[in-house]
mmCIF file of C-alpha atoms and ligand atoms in Angstrom:
data_model
loop_
_atom_site.group_PDB
_atom_site.id
_atom_site.type_symbol
_atom_site.label_atom_id
_atom_site.label_comp_id
_atom_site.label_asym_id
_atom_site.label_seq_id
_atom_site.Cartn_x
_atom_site.Cartn_y
_atom_site.Cartn_z
ATOM 1 C CA MET A 752 106.895 68.513 226.214
ATOM 2 C CA LEU A 753 105.199 70.131 229.193
ATOM 3 C CA ARG A 754 101.866 68.306 229.586
ATOM 4 C CA VAL A 755 99.284 70.963 230.411
ATOM 5 C CA GLY A 756 95.670 70.699 231.589
ATOM 6 C CA VAL A 757 93.472 73.805 231.565
ATOM 7 C CA LEU A 758 90.584 74.181 234.036
ATOM 8 C CA VAL A 759 87.737 76.509 233.067
ATOM 9 C CA SER A 760 84.249 77.481 234.181
ATOM 10 C CA GLY A 761 82.978 79.878 231.536
ATOM 11 C CA GLY A 762 83.625 81.438 228.171
ATOM 12 C CA GLY A 763 87.243 80.432 227.898
ATOM 13 C CA THR A 764 88.845 83.440 226.177
ATOM 14 C CA ASN A 765 92.033 82.798 228.170
ATOM 15 C CA LEU A 766 91.925 79.159 227.071
ATOM 16 C CA GLN A 767 91.532 80.380 223.477
ATOM 17 C CA SER A 768 94.583 82.565 223.833
ATOM 18 C CA ILE A 769 96.630 79.594 225.088
ATOM 19 C CA ILE A 770 95.390 77.421 222.194
ATOM 20 C CA ASP A 771 96.237 80.180 219.675
ATOM 21 C CA HIS A 772 99.721 80.647 221.112
ATOM 22 C CA VAL A 773 100.409 76.882 220.955
ATOM 23 C CA GLU A 774 98.966 76.415 217.457
ATOM 24 C CA SER A 775 100.830 79.404 216.004
ATOM 25 C CA GLY A 776 104.118 78.319 217.587
ATOM 26 C CA LYS A 777 104.308 81.506 219.696
ATOM 27 C CA ILE A 778 104.807 79.181 222.651
ATOM 28 C CA THR A 779 106.722 75.936 222.260
ATOM 29 C CA GLY A 780 107.392 72.759 224.219
ATOM 30 C CA VAL A 781 103.799 72.692 225.485
ATOM 31 C CA SER A 782 101.095 70.118 224.782
ATOM 32 C CA LEU A 783 97.484 70.734 225.759
ATOM 33 C CA GLU A 784 96.306 67.381 227.103
ATOM 34 C CA VAL A 785 92.875 68.171 228.513
ATOM 35 C CA VAL A 786 90.399 70.948 229.219
ATOM 36 C CA LEU A 787 88.249 70.301 232.287
ATOM 37 C CA SER A 788 85.207 72.233 233.484
ATOM 38 C CA ASN A 789 82.892 72.035 236.485
ATOM 39 C CA ASN A 790 80.172 73.352 234.194
ATOM 40 C CA ALA A 791 78.886 71.169 231.332
ATOM 41 C CA GLY A 792 77.571 74.256 229.513
ATOM 42 C CA ALA A 793 80.890 76.143 229.545
ATOM 43 C CA TYR A 794 81.661 77.453 226.055
ATOM 44 C CA ALA A 795 85.320 76.787 226.856
ATOM 45 C CA LEU A 796 84.630 73.039 226.430
ATOM 46 C CA GLU A 797 83.358 73.730 222.908
ATOM 47 C CA ARG A 798 86.529 75.712 222.149
ATOM 48 C CA ALA A 799 88.628 72.710 223.246
ATOM 49 C CA ARG A 800 86.633 70.253 221.104
ATOM 50 C CA LYS A 801 86.997 72.492 218.039
ATOM 51 C CA HIS A 802 90.752 72.167 218.418
ATOM 52 C CA GLY A 803 90.798 68.416 219.061
ATOM 53 C CA ILE A 804 91.659 68.727 222.756
ATOM 54 C CA PRO A 805 89.874 66.267 225.098
ATOM 55 C CA ALA A 806 87.128 68.211 226.904
ATOM 56 C CA VAL A 807 85.712 66.775 230.118
ATOM 57 C CA CYS A 808 83.196 67.910 232.691
ATOM 58 C CA VAL A 809 83.362 67.050 236.390
ATOM 59 C CA SER A 810 80.333 68.712 237.971
ATOM 60 C CA PRO A 811 79.633 68.963 241.710
ATOM 61 C CA LYS A 812 75.989 68.276 240.771
ATOM 62 C CA ASP A 813 76.919 64.681 239.946
ATOM 63 C CA TYR A 814 78.368 63.907 243.395
ATOM 64 C CA PRO A 815 76.738 63.509 246.810
ATOM 65 C CA ASP A 816 79.098 65.920 248.577
ATOM 66 C CA ARG A 817 82.125 68.175 248.131
ATOM 67 C CA GLU A 818 84.589 65.499 249.127
ATOM 68 C CA ALA A 819 83.323 63.099 246.473
ATOM 69 C CA PHE A 820 83.530 65.885 243.867
ATOM 70 C CA ASN A 821 87.068 66.799 244.957
ATOM 71 C CA ASP A 822 88.145 63.151 244.702
ATOM 72 C CA ALA A 823 86.624 62.824 241.227
ATOM 73 C CA LEU A 824 88.342 66.022 240.101
ATOM 74 C CA LEU A 825 91.720 64.773 241.272
ATOM 75 C CA GLU A 826 91.206 61.278 239.858
ATOM 76 C CA THR A 827 90.198 62.669 236.461
ATOM 77 C CA LEU A 828 93.258 64.911 236.295
ATOM 78 C CA GLU A 829 95.601 62.111 237.385
ATOM 79 C CA ALA A 830 94.694 60.114 234.275
ATOM 80 C CA TYR A 831 96.342 62.766 232.045
ATOM 81 C CA HIS A 832 99.758 62.718 233.801
ATOM 82 C CA LEU A 833 99.986 66.498 233.809
ATOM 83 C CA ASP A 834 103.072 68.574 234.527
ATOM 84 C CA LEU A 835 101.126 71.809 234.872
ATOM 85 C CA ILE A 836 97.528 72.717 235.683
ATOM 86 C CA VAL A 837 96.343 76.128 234.483
ATOM 87 C CA LEU A 838 93.325 77.721 236.142
ATOM 88 C CA ALA A 839 91.882 79.936 233.401
ATOM 89 C CA GLY A 840 88.711 81.305 234.941
ATOM 90 C CA PHE A 841 88.074 78.173 237.040
ATOM 91 C CA LEU A 842 85.687 79.360 239.722
ATOM 92 C CA VAL A 843 85.986 76.400 242.071
ATOM 93 C CA VAL A 844 87.944 76.425 245.336
ATOM 94 C CA ILE A 845 90.929 74.157 244.727
ATOM 95 C CA PRO A 846 90.867 71.298 247.248
ATOM 96 C CA LYS A 847 93.803 71.136 249.676
ATOM 97 C CA LYS A 848 94.527 67.593 248.469
ATOM 98 C CA MET A 849 95.011 68.872 244.942
ATOM 99 C CA VAL A 850 97.402 71.648 246.029
ATOM 100 C CA GLU A 851 99.424 69.039 247.941
ATOM 101 C CA ARG A 852 99.438 66.638 244.983
ATOM 102 C CA TYR A 853 100.648 69.349 242.558
ATOM 103 C CA PRO A 854 103.045 71.595 244.507
ATOM 104 C CA ASN A 855 104.130 74.561 242.326
ATOM 105 C CA GLN A 856 102.396 72.873 239.413
ATOM 106 C CA ILE A 857 99.139 74.845 239.474
ATOM 107 C CA ILE A 858 98.939 78.425 238.196
ATOM 108 C CA ASN A 859 96.027 80.864 238.160
ATOM 109 C CA ILE A 860 95.176 84.036 236.254
ATOM 110 C CA HIS A 861 93.519 86.742 238.342
ATOM 111 C CA PRO A 862 92.112 89.940 236.791
ATOM 112 C CA SER A 863 93.740 92.518 239.103
ATOM 113 C CA LEU A 864 97.166 93.505 240.361
ATOM 114 C CA ILE A 865 97.436 91.241 243.418
ATOM 115 C CA PRO A 866 97.329 92.062 246.361
ATOM 116 C CA SER A 867 94.554 94.476 245.307
ATOM 117 C CA PHE A 868 91.038 93.159 244.737
ATOM 118 C CA CYS A 869 91.767 89.487 245.352
ATOM 119 C CA GLY A 870 90.864 86.751 247.815
ATOM 120 C CA THR A 871 87.510 85.239 248.711
ATOM 121 C CA GLY A 872 84.599 86.771 246.804
ATOM 122 C CA TYR A 873 86.755 88.506 244.191
ATOM 123 C CA TYR A 874 86.215 86.801 240.851
ATOM 124 C CA GLY A 875 85.136 87.802 237.364
ATOM 125 C CA LEU A 876 83.245 91.091 237.108
ATOM 126 C CA LYS A 877 83.205 91.557 240.901
ATOM 127 C CA VAL A 878 86.925 92.338 240.732
ATOM 128 C CA HIS A 879 86.385 95.141 238.215
ATOM 129 C CA GLU A 880 83.344 96.497 240.094
ATOM 130 C CA ALA A 881 85.511 96.779 243.220
ATOM 131 C CA ALA A 882 88.389 98.433 241.340
ATOM 132 C CA LEU A 883 86.043 101.047 239.835
ATOM 133 C CA ALA A 884 84.307 101.632 243.187
ATOM 134 C CA ARG A 885 87.718 102.336 244.786
ATOM 135 C CA GLY A 886 88.600 104.697 241.980
ATOM 136 C CA VAL A 887 91.969 103.174 241.061
ATOM 137 C CA LYS A 888 93.606 104.619 237.943
ATOM 138 C CA VAL A 889 95.548 101.473 237.140
ATOM 139 C CA SER A 890 94.479 97.848 237.354
ATOM 140 C CA GLY A 891 95.724 94.798 235.486
ATOM 141 C CA ALA A 892 96.225 91.056 235.788
ATOM 142 C CA THR A 893 98.403 88.614 237.707
ATOM 143 C CA VAL A 894 99.542 85.052 237.067
ATOM 144 C CA HIS A 895 100.552 83.267 240.249
ATOM 145 C CA TYR A 896 101.222 79.816 241.622
ATOM 146 C CA VAL A 897 98.359 78.325 243.613
ATOM 147 C CA ASP A 898 98.977 77.536 247.269
ATOM 148 C CA ALA A 899 96.578 76.668 250.089
ATOM 149 C CA GLY A 900 95.184 80.235 250.295
ATOM 150 C CA THR A 901 93.010 82.214 247.883
ATOM 151 C CA ASP A 902 95.182 84.250 245.458
ATOM 152 C CA THR A 903 98.105 84.124 247.926
ATOM 153 C CA GLY A 904 100.714 82.063 246.046
ATOM 154 C CA PRO A 905 103.982 83.386 244.579
ATOM 155 C CA ILE A 906 103.518 85.839 241.704
ATOM 156 C CA ILE A 907 104.940 84.841 238.297
ATOM 157 C CA LEU A 908 103.913 87.752 236.042
ATOM 158 C CA GLN A 909 101.845 90.922 236.298
ATOM 159 C CA LYS A 910 100.785 93.522 233.752
ATOM 160 C CA ALA A 911 99.255 96.913 234.481
ATOM 161 C CA VAL A 912 96.341 98.326 232.461
ATOM 162 C CA GLU A 913 95.005 101.878 232.533
ATOM 163 C CA VAL A 914 91.530 102.555 233.948
ATOM 164 C CA LYS A 915 89.766 105.199 231.852
ATOM 165 C CA ASP A 916 87.040 107.722 232.649
ATOM 166 C CA GLY A 917 83.642 106.260 231.931
ATOM 167 C CA ASP A 918 84.767 102.626 232.251
ATOM 168 C CA THR A 919 82.077 100.135 233.197
ATOM 169 C CA PRO A 920 83.084 96.820 234.807
ATOM 170 C CA GLU A 921 82.485 95.135 231.437
ATOM 171 C CA ILE A 922 84.634 97.626 229.494
ATOM 172 C CA LEU A 923 87.460 97.393 232.051
ATOM 173 C CA GLN A 924 87.241 93.584 232.094
ATOM 174 C CA ARG A 925 87.608 93.455 228.321
ATOM 175 C CA ARG A 926 90.578 95.876 228.260
ATOM 176 C CA ILE A 927 92.361 93.891 230.985
ATOM 177 C CA MET A 928 91.778 90.654 229.069
ATOM 178 C CA GLU A 929 93.018 92.095 225.774
ATOM 179 C CA GLU A 930 95.990 94.051 227.106
ATOM 180 C CA ALA A 931 97.108 91.784 229.934
ATOM 181 C CA GLU A 932 95.492 88.376 230.544
ATOM 182 C CA TRP A 933 95.698 86.990 227.006
ATOM 183 C CA GLN A 934 99.404 87.843 226.946
ATOM 184 C CA ILE A 935 100.744 87.037 230.401
ATOM 185 C CA LEU A 936 99.033 83.654 230.811
ATOM 186 C CA PRO A 937 100.691 82.109 227.710
ATOM 187 C CA GLN A 938 103.967 83.869 228.667
ATOM 188 C CA ALA A 939 103.887 82.291 232.125
ATOM 189 C CA ILE A 940 103.284 78.840 230.608
ATOM 190 C CA GLN A 941 106.271 79.388 228.307
ATOM 191 C CA LEU A 942 108.458 80.435 231.245
ATOM 192 C CA ILE A 943 107.556 77.249 233.119
ATOM 193 C CA ALA A 944 108.093 75.054 230.028
ATOM 194 C CA ASP A 945 111.537 76.627 229.530
ATOM 195 C CA GLU A 946 112.470 76.134 233.185
ATOM 196 C CA ARG A 947 111.443 72.462 233.092
ATOM 197 C CA LYS A 948 113.407 71.930 229.895
ATOM 198 C CA LYS A 949 116.530 73.474 231.399
ATOM 199 C CA ALA A 950 116.139 71.411 234.581
ATOM 200 C CA SER A 951 115.760 68.136 232.691
ATOM 201 C CA GLU A 952 118.730 68.954 230.416
ATOM 202 C CA ALA A 953 120.838 69.643 233.515
ATOM 203 C CA GLU A 954 119.724 66.306 235.019
ATOM 204 C CA ASN A 955 120.690 64.399 231.870
ATOM 205 C CA ARG A 956 124.105 65.984 231.629
HETATM 206 C C1 GAR B 601 89.103 86.034 233.506
HETATM 207 O O1 GAR B 601 88.990 87.435 233.542
HETATM 208 C C2 GAR B 601 89.933 85.541 234.679
HETATM 209 O O2 GAR B 601 90.969 86.416 235.004
HETATM 210 C C3 GAR B 601 88.881 85.507 235.767
HETATM 211 O O3 GAR B 601 87.743 84.951 235.133
HETATM 212 C C4 GAR B 601 87.739 85.368 233.761
HETATM 213 C C5 GAR B 601 87.520 84.162 232.875
HETATM 214 O O4 GAR B 601 87.336 84.545 231.539
HETATM 215 N N1 GAR B 601 89.312 84.713 236.890
HETATM 216 C C6 GAR B 601 89.046 85.022 238.149
HETATM 217 O O5 GAR B 601 88.354 85.975 238.470
HETATM 218 C C7 GAR B 601 89.674 84.097 239.193
HETATM 219 N N2 GAR B 601 89.570 84.651 240.503
HETATM 220 P P1 GAR B 601 87.478 83.530 230.320
HETATM 221 O O6 GAR B 601 86.621 82.298 230.646
HETATM 222 O O7 GAR B 601 86.934 84.277 229.124
HETATM 223 O O8 GAR B 601 88.931 83.174 230.173
#
């Protein structure tokens, strides 16, 4: 079993898609060990609780400075012995220490076709506002590994989505979630679970 932790800041529709894929058996070999948020009010935590997944909050508000928060975040995650950390709308800059502790073990979903509309300042609706302002006809979503930069790690999966006349950022965001994000994030987790399984079978041979 690939032990997965999901980090969230908001509504958690991507988390819900992962839960649904695991519960329905559409993805296999994956166990959801913890959902962690920086925001105690995140509805995503409620979604986790409803499905019996431990839901924890580590908020920067509870720590004197960023370093103390970063240490608490890392310490909390360590307790779950995770193989993979999934950033599903986690709007916190991942501390360097955490990237070093989990090399190629952290993935992120970003709501555009990287390298367009990504990097510092591009998150949530801002991404779709920028895409519409530029007038692109196609946008989409990307799942990538997390490295020390912002949205710069190796790309795992991408899916394109049409931009339509009259789209608002909200309408485009929803279409990209429905047609791309909710599919490629569980698919990427499955790919990684399959790779790990193959690697451990090869080791045991
Ligand atoms: C998603 O659209 C995700 O791609 C985006 O935040 C949203 C979270 O929605 N992430 C980023 O912008 C990261 N840079 P959700 O809480 O409903 O899954």
